[in-house]
Short mmCIF file of C-alpha atoms and ligand atoms in Angstrom, two decimals:
data_model
loop_
_atom_site.label_atom_id
_atom_site.label_comp_id
_atom_site.label_asym_id
_atom_site.label_seq_id
_atom_site.Cartn_x
_atom_site.Cartn_y
_atom_site.Cartn_z
CA MET A 1289 0.52 34.09 22.50
CA ASN A 1290 4.20 34.90 22.21
CA TYR A 1291 5.83 37.79 24.06
CA GLY A 1292 9.44 37.08 23.12
CA HIS A 1293 11.75 34.37 24.44
CA ILE A 1294 13.82 33.64 27.50
CA THR A 1295 16.91 31.44 27.65
CA LEU A 1296 16.79 28.72 30.28
CA PRO A 1297 19.98 27.71 32.09
CA SER A 1298 21.42 24.53 30.55
CA ILE A 1299 20.36 21.54 32.58
CA SER A 1300 21.42 17.94 32.75
CA ILE A 1301 18.71 15.31 32.70
CA PRO A 1302 18.79 11.56 33.36
CA VAL A 1303 19.34 9.19 30.45
CA ALA A 1304 17.08 6.15 30.26
CA ARG A 1305 18.17 2.74 28.96
CA GLU A 1306 18.55 2.69 25.18
CA VAL A 1307 15.78 0.98 23.23
CA ASP A 1308 15.97 -0.35 19.70
CA VAL A 1309 12.74 1.14 18.44
CA LEU A 1310 10.88 4.02 20.03
CA VAL A 1311 7.31 4.52 18.91
CA ILE A 1312 5.76 7.87 19.78
CA GLY A 1313 1.97 7.96 20.01
CA GLY A 1314 -0.39 5.13 20.93
CA GLY A 1315 -3.15 5.55 18.33
CA ALA A 1316 -3.99 3.01 15.64
CA SER A 1317 -0.68 3.60 13.83
CA GLY A 1318 1.49 3.51 16.97
CA ILE A 1319 -0.11 0.37 18.38
CA ALA A 1320 0.44 -1.51 15.13
CA ALA A 1321 3.96 -0.11 14.69
CA ALA A 1322 5.03 -1.10 18.20
CA ILE A 1323 3.56 -4.61 18.02
CA ALA A 1324 5.11 -5.22 14.60
CA ALA A 1325 8.54 -3.96 15.69
CA ALA A 1326 8.48 -6.08 18.86
CA LYS A 1327 7.31 -9.17 17.00
CA GLY A 1328 10.15 -8.56 14.54
CA GLY A 1329 12.62 -8.90 17.41
CA ALA A 1330 13.27 -5.26 18.34
CA GLN A 1331 13.25 -4.04 21.94
CA THR A 1332 10.40 -1.59 21.57
CA MET A 1333 9.01 1.17 23.74
CA LEU A 1334 5.66 2.88 23.08
CA VAL A 1335 5.37 6.38 24.54
CA GLU A 1336 1.89 7.86 24.92
CA GLN A 1337 0.81 11.08 26.59
CA ARG A 1338 -2.51 9.66 27.81
CA GLY A 1339 -3.03 6.89 30.35
CA PHE A 1340 -4.33 4.50 27.71
CA LEU A 1341 -3.96 3.57 24.04
CA GLY A 1342 -6.25 4.09 21.09
CA GLY A 1343 -5.68 7.70 19.96
CA MET A 1344 -8.73 9.30 18.36
CA GLY A 1345 -10.69 6.03 18.78
CA THR A 1346 -10.58 6.19 22.58
CA VAL A 1347 -9.25 9.69 23.47
CA SER A 1348 -11.78 11.44 21.24
CA LEU A 1349 -14.45 8.71 21.20
CA VAL A 1350 -14.51 8.41 17.38
CA PRO A 1351 -17.43 5.98 17.36
CA ALA A 1352 -16.61 3.39 14.67
CA PHE A 1353 -13.85 1.83 12.60
CA CYS A 1354 -14.01 2.90 8.96
CA PRO A 1355 -14.36 0.09 6.40
CA PHE A 1356 -11.76 -2.67 6.23
CA THR A 1357 -13.16 -3.67 2.80
CA ASP A 1358 -13.36 -2.23 -0.69
CA LYS A 1359 -17.08 -3.15 -0.59
CA ARG A 1360 -16.24 -6.54 -2.13
CA LYS A 1361 -13.55 -8.04 0.10
CA PRO A 1362 -11.39 -7.16 3.08
CA ILE A 1363 -8.35 -5.23 1.89
CA ILE A 1364 -7.05 -4.08 5.27
CA ARG A 1365 -6.01 -7.28 6.96
CA GLY A 1366 -3.07 -8.06 9.24
CA LEU A 1367 -2.83 -6.49 12.68
CA GLY A 1368 -5.63 -3.95 12.27
CA LEU A 1369 -8.21 -6.56 11.40
CA GLN A 1370 -6.95 -8.87 14.18
CA LEU A 1371 -7.26 -6.11 16.77
CA MET A 1372 -10.76 -5.19 15.67
CA GLU A 1373 -11.82 -8.86 15.79
CA ARG A 1374 -10.29 -9.13 19.22
CA MET A 1375 -12.36 -6.16 20.39
CA LYS A 1376 -15.51 -7.86 19.07
CA GLN A 1377 -14.64 -11.02 21.01
CA ALA A 1378 -14.19 -9.02 24.21
CA CYS A 1379 -17.58 -7.28 23.85
CA ASP A 1380 -20.96 -8.47 25.19
CA PRO A 1381 -22.59 -11.52 23.53
CA GLU A 1382 -25.30 -9.37 21.87
CA TYR A 1383 -22.63 -7.14 20.35
CA ARG A 1384 -20.64 -10.16 19.14
CA GLU A 1385 -23.72 -11.64 17.55
CA GLU A 1386 -24.72 -8.44 15.75
CA TYR A 1387 -21.28 -7.55 14.37
CA ARG A 1388 -19.79 -11.02 13.88
CA GLU A 1389 -19.67 -10.76 10.08
CA VAL A 1390 -19.37 -6.97 9.85
CA LEU A 1391 -16.09 -5.40 8.71
CA ASP A 1392 -17.23 -1.90 7.82
CA TRP A 1393 -18.26 0.75 10.33
CA VAL A 1394 -17.89 -1.54 13.33
CA PRO A 1395 -18.83 0.46 16.48
CA ILE A 1396 -16.09 1.04 19.04
CA ASP A 1397 -16.67 0.15 22.68
CA PRO A 1398 -13.92 2.42 24.02
CA GLU A 1399 -13.45 0.79 27.43
CA VAL A 1400 -13.19 -2.67 25.89
CA LEU A 1401 -10.84 -1.39 23.22
CA LYS A 1402 -8.47 0.21 25.74
CA ARG A 1403 -8.04 -3.13 27.52
CA VAL A 1404 -7.64 -5.04 24.26
CA TYR A 1405 -4.86 -2.66 23.21
CA ASP A 1406 -3.13 -2.90 26.62
CA ASP A 1407 -3.14 -6.68 26.40
CA ALA A 1408 -2.01 -6.81 22.77
CA VAL A 1409 1.02 -4.56 23.27
CA LEU A 1410 2.07 -6.32 26.48
CA GLU A 1411 1.76 -9.80 24.90
CA SER A 1412 3.97 -8.73 22.00
CA GLY A 1413 6.72 -7.64 24.39
CA VAL A 1414 6.37 -3.88 23.89
CA THR A 1415 7.24 -1.70 26.90
CA PRO A 1416 4.49 0.90 27.20
CA LEU A 1417 5.20 4.25 28.85
CA TYR A 1418 1.97 6.18 29.39
CA HIS A 1419 1.43 9.66 30.84
CA THR A 1420 4.56 10.78 29.02
CA PHE A 1421 4.86 13.63 26.52
CA VAL A 1422 7.69 13.91 24.00
CA TYR A 1423 8.76 17.50 23.62
CA ASP A 1424 12.11 17.35 21.87
CA VAL A 1425 14.26 15.19 19.67
CA VAL A 1426 18.07 15.04 19.75
CA LEU A 1427 19.73 14.75 16.35
CA SER A 1428 23.20 13.59 15.37
CA GLU A 1429 25.76 16.27 14.49
CA ASP A 1430 25.06 15.93 10.76
CA ARG A 1431 21.31 16.12 11.56
CA ARG A 1432 20.63 13.02 9.45
CA SER A 1433 19.57 10.75 12.27
CA ALA A 1434 17.67 10.99 15.54
CA GLN A 1435 19.49 9.82 18.66
CA GLY A 1436 16.51 9.84 20.98
CA VAL A 1437 13.80 12.01 22.44
CA VAL A 1438 13.36 14.19 25.49
CA VAL A 1439 10.24 13.42 27.47
CA VAL A 1440 8.46 14.91 30.43
CA ASN A 1441 6.21 13.06 32.85
CA LYS A 1442 5.41 12.87 36.53
CA THR A 1443 8.90 11.47 37.20
CA GLY A 1444 10.50 14.54 35.62
CA ARG A 1445 12.40 15.14 32.41
CA SER A 1446 14.56 12.49 30.81
CA PHE A 1447 16.26 11.48 27.58
CA ILE A 1448 15.36 8.16 25.96
CA PRO A 1449 18.09 7.09 23.53
CA CYS A 1450 17.15 4.77 20.68
CA ARG A 1451 18.30 3.31 17.38
CA TYR A 1452 15.12 4.06 15.45
CA ILE A 1453 12.01 6.23 15.91
CA ILE A 1454 8.51 5.77 14.49
CA ASP A 1455 6.51 8.97 14.73
CA CYS A 1456 2.86 8.01 15.24
CA SER A 1457 1.85 11.21 17.01
CA GLY A 1458 -0.81 11.92 14.38
CA ASP A 1459 0.61 15.44 14.09
CA GLY A 1460 4.12 14.49 12.98
CA ASP A 1461 5.51 16.08 16.16
CA ILE A 1462 8.84 14.27 16.03
CA ALA A 1463 9.46 14.86 12.33
CA ALA A 1464 8.56 18.54 12.76
CA LEU A 1465 10.90 18.85 15.77
CA ALA A 1466 13.63 17.24 13.66
CA GLY A 1467 13.18 19.99 11.08
CA VAL A 1468 11.48 17.94 8.36
CA PRO A 1469 9.40 20.18 6.06
CA PHE A 1470 5.62 19.78 6.19
CA GLN A 1471 2.37 21.25 4.92
CA LYS A 1472 -0.62 22.00 7.08
CA GLY A 1473 -4.17 22.15 5.69
CA GLY A 1474 -5.21 23.83 2.45
CA GLU A 1475 -3.77 26.64 0.32
CA ALA A 1476 -4.92 29.32 2.73
CA GLY A 1477 -3.94 27.27 5.77
CA GLU A 1478 -7.57 26.20 6.32
CA LEU A 1479 -8.01 22.97 8.25
CA GLN A 1480 -10.79 20.43 8.39
CA PRO A 1481 -12.93 21.10 11.46
CA GLY A 1482 -12.77 18.98 14.58
CA SER A 1483 -15.74 17.17 16.14
CA MET A 1484 -16.54 16.44 19.75
CA CYS A 1485 -17.80 12.84 19.77
CA TYR A 1486 -19.67 11.39 22.74
CA LEU A 1487 -21.53 8.41 24.16
CA LEU A 1488 -25.25 8.49 24.93
CA ALA A 1489 -26.71 5.91 27.30
CA ASN A 1490 -30.33 5.18 28.15
CA VAL A 1491 -31.46 5.36 24.51
CA ASP A 1492 -34.05 3.06 22.95
CA ARG A 1493 -32.91 1.65 19.62
CA PRO A 1494 -36.06 -0.30 18.72
CA LYS A 1495 -38.11 2.87 19.21
CA PHE A 1496 -35.60 4.85 17.13
CA ARG A 1497 -35.87 2.27 14.33
CA ARG A 1498 -39.66 2.52 14.35
CA PHE A 1499 -39.33 6.31 14.09
CA LEU A 1500 -37.09 5.99 11.01
CA GLU A 1501 -39.56 3.61 9.36
CA GLU A 1502 -42.57 5.78 10.08
CA SER A 1503 -40.96 9.15 9.29
CA GLY A 1504 -38.98 7.97 6.26
CA ASP A 1505 -35.93 9.82 7.61
CA THR A 1506 -32.44 8.44 6.99
CA GLY A 1507 -30.14 6.89 9.60
CA GLN A 1508 -28.22 10.18 9.48
CA LEU A 1509 -31.42 12.06 10.34
CA HIS A 1510 -31.28 14.46 7.39
CA LYS A 1511 -34.92 15.60 7.71
CA THR A 1512 -34.90 15.90 11.48
CA VAL A 1513 -31.62 17.85 11.58
CA GLU A 1514 -32.85 20.24 8.87
CA LEU A 1515 -36.03 20.83 10.83
CA ALA A 1516 -34.06 21.53 14.01
CA ILE A 1517 -31.78 23.96 12.16
CA ALA A 1518 -34.83 25.75 10.69
CA ASN A 1519 -36.28 26.01 14.21
CA GLY A 1520 -33.02 27.37 15.61
CA ALA A 1521 -32.56 24.30 17.85
CA LEU A 1522 -29.26 23.52 16.08
CA PRO A 1523 -26.76 25.96 14.54
CA GLU A 1524 -26.18 26.28 10.76
CA GLY A 1525 -23.71 23.70 9.50
CA ARG A 1526 -23.77 20.11 8.42
CA LYS A 1527 -27.35 19.07 7.74
CA SER A 1528 -27.04 15.51 9.02
CA ILE A 1529 -25.34 13.39 11.64
CA SER A 1530 -21.98 11.93 10.56
CA GLY A 1531 -22.59 8.72 12.39
CA LEU A 1532 -24.50 6.86 15.09
CA ALA A 1533 -22.65 3.71 16.19
CA TRP A 1534 -24.86 1.37 18.25
CA ILE A 1535 -22.80 -0.46 20.87
CA SER A 1536 -26.03 -1.91 22.29
CA ASP A 1537 -29.76 -1.14 22.12
CA TYR A 1538 -29.27 1.35 24.96
CA LEU A 1539 -25.79 2.82 24.25
CA VAL A 1540 -24.75 4.75 21.14
CA GLY A 1541 -21.61 6.60 20.01
CA VAL A 1542 -22.27 9.90 18.24
CA ASN A 1543 -20.18 11.85 15.71
CA PHE A 1544 -22.15 14.96 14.87
CA GLY A 1545 -21.33 18.52 13.88
CA HIS A 1546 -18.13 20.50 13.75
CA VAL A 1547 -15.93 22.90 15.67
CA PHE A 1548 -14.17 25.23 13.24
CA GLY A 1549 -10.79 26.92 13.17
CA VAL A 1550 -8.95 24.59 15.55
CA ASP A 1551 -5.28 23.86 14.82
CA GLY A 1552 -4.56 20.62 16.70
CA THR A 1553 -0.89 21.55 17.10
CA LEU A 1554 -1.72 24.60 19.27
CA ALA A 1555 -2.65 24.16 22.94
CA GLU A 1556 -4.75 27.35 22.94
CA ASP A 1557 -6.81 26.10 20.00
CA LEU A 1558 -7.26 22.67 21.59
CA THR A 1559 -8.47 24.36 24.77
CA ARG A 1560 -11.04 26.45 22.90
CA GLY A 1561 -12.00 23.38 20.86
CA ALA A 1562 -12.61 21.29 23.97
CA ILE A 1563 -14.82 23.94 25.58
CA GLU A 1564 -16.74 24.71 22.38
CA GLY A 1565 -17.01 20.99 21.61
CA ARG A 1566 -18.61 20.21 24.97
CA ARG A 1567 -21.05 23.11 24.55
CA THR A 1568 -21.98 21.86 21.08
CA ALA A 1569 -22.48 18.35 22.42
CA GLU A 1570 -24.79 19.61 25.18
CA ARG A 1571 -26.89 21.50 22.62
CA GLN A 1572 -27.06 18.35 20.48
CA LEU A 1573 -28.18 16.33 23.50
CA GLN A 1574 -31.13 18.70 23.93
CA PHE A 1575 -31.88 18.30 20.21
CA PHE A 1576 -31.85 14.50 20.50
CA ARG A 1577 -34.13 14.53 23.53
CA SER A 1578 -36.65 16.87 21.90
CA TYR A 1579 -36.62 15.74 18.26
CA VAL A 1580 -35.63 12.09 18.09
CA PRO A 1581 -37.96 9.39 19.42
CA GLY A 1582 -35.97 6.83 21.36
CA PHE A 1583 -33.65 9.53 22.72
CA GLU A 1584 -36.08 11.21 25.15
CA HIS A 1585 -34.15 9.99 28.19
CA ALA A 1586 -30.67 10.01 26.64
CA HIS A 1587 -27.85 10.57 29.13
CA MET A 1588 -24.37 11.70 28.04
CA VAL A 1589 -21.94 9.39 29.84
CA ALA A 1590 -18.74 10.69 28.23
CA SER A 1591 -17.42 13.16 25.68
CA GLY A 1592 -13.97 13.09 24.08
CA GLU A 1593 -11.08 13.95 26.36
CA GLN A 1594 -9.89 16.01 23.40
CA LEU A 1595 -11.73 17.44 20.41
CA GLY A 1596 -11.40 14.94 17.54
CA ILE A 1597 -8.79 16.29 15.12
CA ARG A 1598 -8.96 15.31 11.44
CA GLU A 1599 -5.89 17.02 10.03
CA THR A 1600 -2.80 18.92 11.03
CA ARG A 1601 0.66 18.41 9.48
CA ARG A 1602 1.47 16.35 6.42
CA ILE A 1603 5.15 15.47 6.70
CA GLU A 1604 7.14 15.64 3.45
CA GLY A 1605 8.47 12.22 2.57
CA ASP A 1606 10.44 10.65 -0.28
CA TYR A 1607 7.18 10.45 -2.20
CA ILE A 1608 4.02 12.55 -1.91
CA LEU A 1609 0.93 10.45 -2.66
CA THR A 1610 -1.47 12.49 -4.81
CA VAL A 1611 -5.14 12.57 -5.71
CA ASP A 1612 -4.10 11.51 -9.21
CA ASP A 1613 -2.60 8.31 -7.73
CA PHE A 1614 -5.84 7.79 -5.84
CA LEU A 1615 -8.12 8.30 -8.85
CA ALA A 1616 -5.93 6.16 -11.12
CA ALA A 1617 -5.91 3.41 -8.46
CA ARG A 1618 -2.16 3.38 -8.98
CA SER A 1619 0.13 0.65 -7.63
CA PHE A 1620 3.77 1.19 -6.73
CA PRO A 1621 6.76 -1.18 -6.61
CA ASP A 1622 7.15 -0.41 -2.91
CA ASP A 1623 3.51 -0.84 -1.87
CA ILE A 1624 3.04 -1.82 1.77
CA ALA A 1625 -0.78 -1.64 1.87
CA ARG A 1626 -3.90 -0.86 -0.18
CA ASN A 1627 -6.52 1.83 0.42
CA ALA A 1628 -10.10 2.11 -0.83
CA TYR A 1629 -11.61 4.58 1.64
CA TYR A 1630 -13.16 7.59 -0.06
CA ILE A 1631 -11.77 11.11 0.03
CA ASP A 1632 -13.67 12.57 2.95
CA ILE A 1633 -12.82 16.25 3.47
CA HIS A 1634 -15.03 18.03 5.94
CA LEU A 1635 -16.00 21.65 5.47
CA ALA A 1636 -13.53 24.28 6.71
CA ASN A 1637 -16.36 26.59 7.84
CA SER A 1638 -20.11 26.31 8.23
CA LYS A 1639 -20.74 27.75 4.73
CA SER A 1640 -18.36 25.59 2.66
CA GLU A 1641 -19.08 22.17 1.17
CA MET A 1642 -17.84 18.72 2.10
CA THR A 1643 -15.94 16.71 -0.52
CA PHE A 1644 -16.51 13.00 -1.10
CA THR A 1645 -14.75 11.10 -3.89
CA HIS A 1646 -15.29 7.36 -4.06
CA LEU A 1647 -13.40 4.64 -5.90
CA PRO A 1648 -15.68 2.03 -7.53
CA PRO A 1649 -16.41 -1.09 -5.44
CA GLY A 1650 -13.56 -3.60 -5.64
CA VAL A 1651 -10.99 -0.92 -6.56
CA SER A 1652 -8.11 0.23 -4.35
CA HIS A 1653 -4.78 2.02 -4.75
CA GLY A 1654 -1.34 1.17 -3.42
CA VAL A 1655 0.26 2.84 -0.41
CA PRO A 1656 3.99 3.17 -1.07
CA TYR A 1657 6.65 2.72 1.61
CA ARG A 1658 8.28 6.03 0.64
CA ILE A 1659 5.42 8.15 2.03
CA MET A 1660 6.54 7.08 5.52
CA LEU A 1661 10.16 8.22 5.03
CA PRO A 1662 10.60 11.86 6.13
CA VAL A 1663 13.08 13.62 3.87
CA GLY A 1664 16.59 14.03 5.20
CA ILE A 1665 16.42 11.69 8.23
CA ASP A 1666 17.71 8.12 8.01
CA ASN A 1667 16.27 6.39 11.08
CA LEU A 1668 12.80 7.88 11.32
CA TRP A 1669 9.45 6.72 9.95
CA VAL A 1670 6.16 8.57 10.10
CA ALA A 1671 2.96 6.50 10.11
CA GLY A 1672 -0.70 7.48 10.51
CA ARG A 1673 -2.70 10.48 9.46
CA CYS A 1674 0.32 12.78 8.93
CA VAL A 1675 2.17 10.76 6.25
CA SER A 1676 3.39 12.33 3.03
CA SER A 1677 0.41 12.98 0.78
CA ASP A 1678 -1.46 15.86 -0.77
CA ARG A 1679 -4.42 17.22 1.13
CA ALA A 1680 -7.06 15.28 -0.79
CA VAL A 1681 -5.39 11.94 -0.18
CA GLN A 1682 -4.90 12.76 3.49
CA GLY A 1683 -8.71 13.03 3.58
CA SER A 1684 -8.81 9.33 2.72
CA LEU A 1685 -5.65 7.78 4.18
CA ARG A 1686 -6.28 9.27 7.63
CA VAL A 1687 -8.81 6.68 8.85
CA MET A 1688 -7.96 4.03 11.45
CA PRO A 1689 -7.76 0.90 9.24
CA ASN A 1690 -5.14 2.64 7.06
CA CYS A 1691 -3.27 3.89 10.12
CA PHE A 1692 -3.02 0.29 11.36
CA SER A 1693 -1.59 -0.82 7.98
CA MET A 1694 0.98 1.93 7.79
CA GLY A 1695 2.00 1.35 11.40
CA GLN A 1696 2.41 -2.37 10.84
CA ALA A 1697 4.63 -1.71 7.82
CA ALA A 1698 6.74 0.89 9.63
CA GLY A 1699 7.26 -1.38 12.65
CA THR A 1700 8.18 -4.34 10.47
CA ALA A 1701 10.59 -2.15 8.50
CA ALA A 1702 12.23 -0.88 11.70
CA ALA A 1703 12.86 -4.45 12.88
CA LEU A 1704 14.46 -5.31 9.53
CA ALA A 1705 16.61 -2.17 9.65
CA LEU A 1706 17.78 -3.12 13.15
CA ARG A 1707 18.69 -6.64 12.08
CA ASP A 1708 20.71 -5.37 9.11
CA GLY A 1709 22.18 -2.34 10.88
CA VAL A 1710 20.90 -0.02 8.13
CA GLY A 1711 18.70 3.05 7.90
CA SER A 1712 15.05 3.21 6.82
CA ARG A 1713 16.09 3.44 3.17
CA GLY A 1714 18.63 0.62 3.43
CA ILE A 1715 16.22 -2.28 3.95
CA SER A 1716 15.11 -4.65 1.22
CA VAL A 1717 11.61 -3.52 0.29
CA ALA A 1718 11.02 -6.95 -1.27
CA GLU A 1719 11.72 -8.56 2.07
CA LEU A 1720 9.49 -6.06 3.86
CA GLN A 1721 6.65 -6.96 1.48
CA GLN A 1722 7.32 -10.66 2.02
CA ARG A 1723 7.20 -10.21 5.80
CA LEU A 1724 3.92 -8.29 5.50
CA LEU A 1725 2.39 -11.01 3.33
CA GLU A 1726 3.40 -13.54 5.99
CA GLN A 1727 1.58 -11.36 8.54
CA ASP A 1728 -1.59 -11.62 6.45
CA VAL A 1729 -1.36 -8.13 4.95
CA TRP A 1730 -3.03 -7.80 1.54
CA LEU A 1731 -1.03 -6.06 -1.19
CA GLY A 1732 -3.56 -6.37 -4.05
CA GLU A 1733 -4.60 -9.05 -6.54
CA ASP A 1734 -2.09 -7.71 -9.06
CA PHE A 1735 0.79 -7.70 -6.61
CA ILE A 1736 3.60 -9.67 -8.16
CA PRO A 1737 6.15 -10.88 -5.65
CA SER A 1738 9.72 -10.21 -6.81
CA GLU A 1739 11.92 -13.14 -7.82
CA GLU A 1740 13.58 -12.98 -4.40
CA GLN A 1741 10.22 -13.30 -2.69
CA LYS A 1742 9.05 -16.16 -4.88
CA GLU A 1743 12.19 -18.10 -4.04
CA GLY A 1744 11.63 -17.29 -0.38
CA ASN A 1745 15.14 -15.91 -0.01
CA ALA A 1746 14.69 -12.18 -0.03
CA PRO A 1747 17.86 -10.61 1.34
C1 FAD B 1988 -14.30 13.39 14.49
C2 FAD B 1988 -13.54 12.33 13.79
C3 FAD B 1988 -14.24 11.27 13.25
C4 FAD B 1988 -13.55 10.25 12.63
N1 FAD B 1988 -14.25 9.16 12.19
C5 FAD B 1988 -13.57 8.04 11.88
C6 FAD B 1988 -14.26 6.83 11.71
O1 FAD B 1988 -15.49 6.76 11.80
N2 FAD B 1988 -13.52 5.71 11.50
C7 FAD B 1988 -12.15 5.75 11.36
O2 FAD B 1988 -11.54 4.69 11.15
N3 FAD B 1988 -11.48 6.90 11.47
C8 FAD B 1988 -12.15 8.05 11.75
N4 FAD B 1988 -11.48 9.21 11.96
C9 FAD B 1988 -10.03 9.29 11.68
C10 FAD B 1988 -9.16 8.59 12.68
O3 FAD B 1988 -9.77 8.47 13.93
C11 FAD B 1988 -7.79 9.26 12.88
O4 FAD B 1988 -7.33 9.91 11.74
C12 FAD B 1988 -6.80 8.18 13.30
O5 FAD B 1988 -7.17 7.72 14.58
C13 FAD B 1988 -5.38 8.69 13.31
O6 FAD B 1988 -4.56 7.69 13.89
P1 FAD B 1988 -3.07 8.04 14.28
O7 FAD B 1988 -2.50 6.81 14.88
O8 FAD B 1988 -2.38 8.65 13.11
O9 FAD B 1988 -3.20 9.22 15.34
P2 FAD B 1988 -4.08 9.37 16.68
O10 FAD B 1988 -5.23 8.46 16.69
O11 FAD B 1988 -4.35 10.84 16.79
O12 FAD B 1988 -3.07 8.93 17.81
C14 FAD B 1988 -1.95 9.71 18.13
C15 FAD B 1988 -1.56 9.42 19.57
O13 FAD B 1988 -0.33 10.06 19.85
C16 FAD B 1988 -0.37 10.68 21.12
N5 FAD B 1988 0.56 11.80 21.04
C17 FAD B 1988 0.51 12.83 20.19
N6 FAD B 1988 1.56 13.66 20.35
C18 FAD B 1988 2.30 13.11 21.35
C19 FAD B 1988 3.51 13.52 21.98
N7 FAD B 1988 4.19 14.61 21.57
N8 FAD B 1988 4.00 12.74 22.99
C20 FAD B 1988 3.33 11.63 23.38
N9 FAD B 1988 2.17 11.21 22.81
C21 FAD B 1988 1.68 11.95 21.80
C22 FAD B 1988 -1.82 11.09 21.28
O14 FAD B 1988 -2.19 11.21 22.64
C23 FAD B 1988 -2.56 9.94 20.58
O15 FAD B 1988 -2.91 8.90 21.46
C24 FAD B 1988 -12.14 10.30 12.54
C25 FAD B 1988 -11.44 11.37 13.07
C26 FAD B 1988 -12.12 12.38 13.69
C27 FAD B 1988 -11.35 13.49 14.31
#
């Protein structure tokens, strides 16, 4: 929808107080980035367009945290693991009991998680600014650094100046506005589909379990979904449910089915996706009630405020992490995290196949610092699902545990850059790694601290 352009009269807008580190986007990556930057001593503001934190995990009701382990041991530790454990502690006693020892596929109670995130950012000294959308970035004359962002909210428009920016918008909005090159989707521009996740109350888990035992169907309901598709009760498409996440015996989070052809960087597409997603969810509710014992009286208490978006931009950074790095379980001198989650690319249309590529249990690859450094800009990091990788690796790196790790590293790096008065590429990576180790981040069994780190006097 573009019928030409108009030129607006130049306007002057109020300037807010300068902050050291501005984090844009309050999903898993932004929460971790902001907390890490604030704990590192930087005055930090976290700007989020919604009235709460959590990104896909709360906005779009993604029902569970992907694994924090490599099937042998926890490999995502640090802030992400602490926040998930904190959510468990804030949940009901039955929930705590059931998931006490679980680190993989832990169900999300979205209302609990929102409050946990609020508390965690406030305790760390971050200034949150919700209900605020960033729509422009102001660059220096040489276009090598960002001077701040232009936001709009109920108060009006304003400019927030800052020393450093961490783009955790999931879509790389700030990097794209700053003119950093990016790729979007596959060769033909195809994108992974979105999904409208939702919460069903008034379900009966013991009855559902008995049904699985008696019918021999899987937890993803392969047989039942195929039958419903054959009967025309569900449309053609994925022949199983992606996930049921049981928050209690009577409340379950559902991730099921796809909405195709939605580009999450276009408002028109998001609008269509929301409407189609809600229609799909309603049809699925009828399927559950009619086909799945234990769901006869299911009641949909909430669907995602936005269609869940799996992929949009991949911002070009100093290094592009590739599928070859993933398969070779490669480590890098500037690793800031490890990843073992499988490549999980969902079909681009109802006829195409899904791609899954697993690393063997106990194996992970390194996540280098350079994939968070957008080319050409000195005071900007990108963390989260839009970091610099090829499409296959994005299908793995994009999940919440990894977003926490990357955010924590970016925030820690920003605080170091502030202290030393340098850009994102001017910090000591050895010191960054040392700081992350001190924050309980795991960098791999083969990680060899540099001489500086061993002596405890990294510059
Ligand atoms: C259907 C679906 C199922 C998934 N299943 C799982 C799963 O089971 N487990 C798992 O761990 N991961 C899963 N994922 C992946 C995971 O949820 C996301 O990739 C991850 O949350 C991305 O985190 P992020 O911080 O990069 O971005 P997001 O979570 O998208 O957060 C970005 C935040 O930035 C805000 N924002 C964006 N632009 C602006 C702007 N211009 N101004 C202000 N604010 C802005 C948004 O409102 C949002 O809160 C799933 C994803 C989808 C879509």
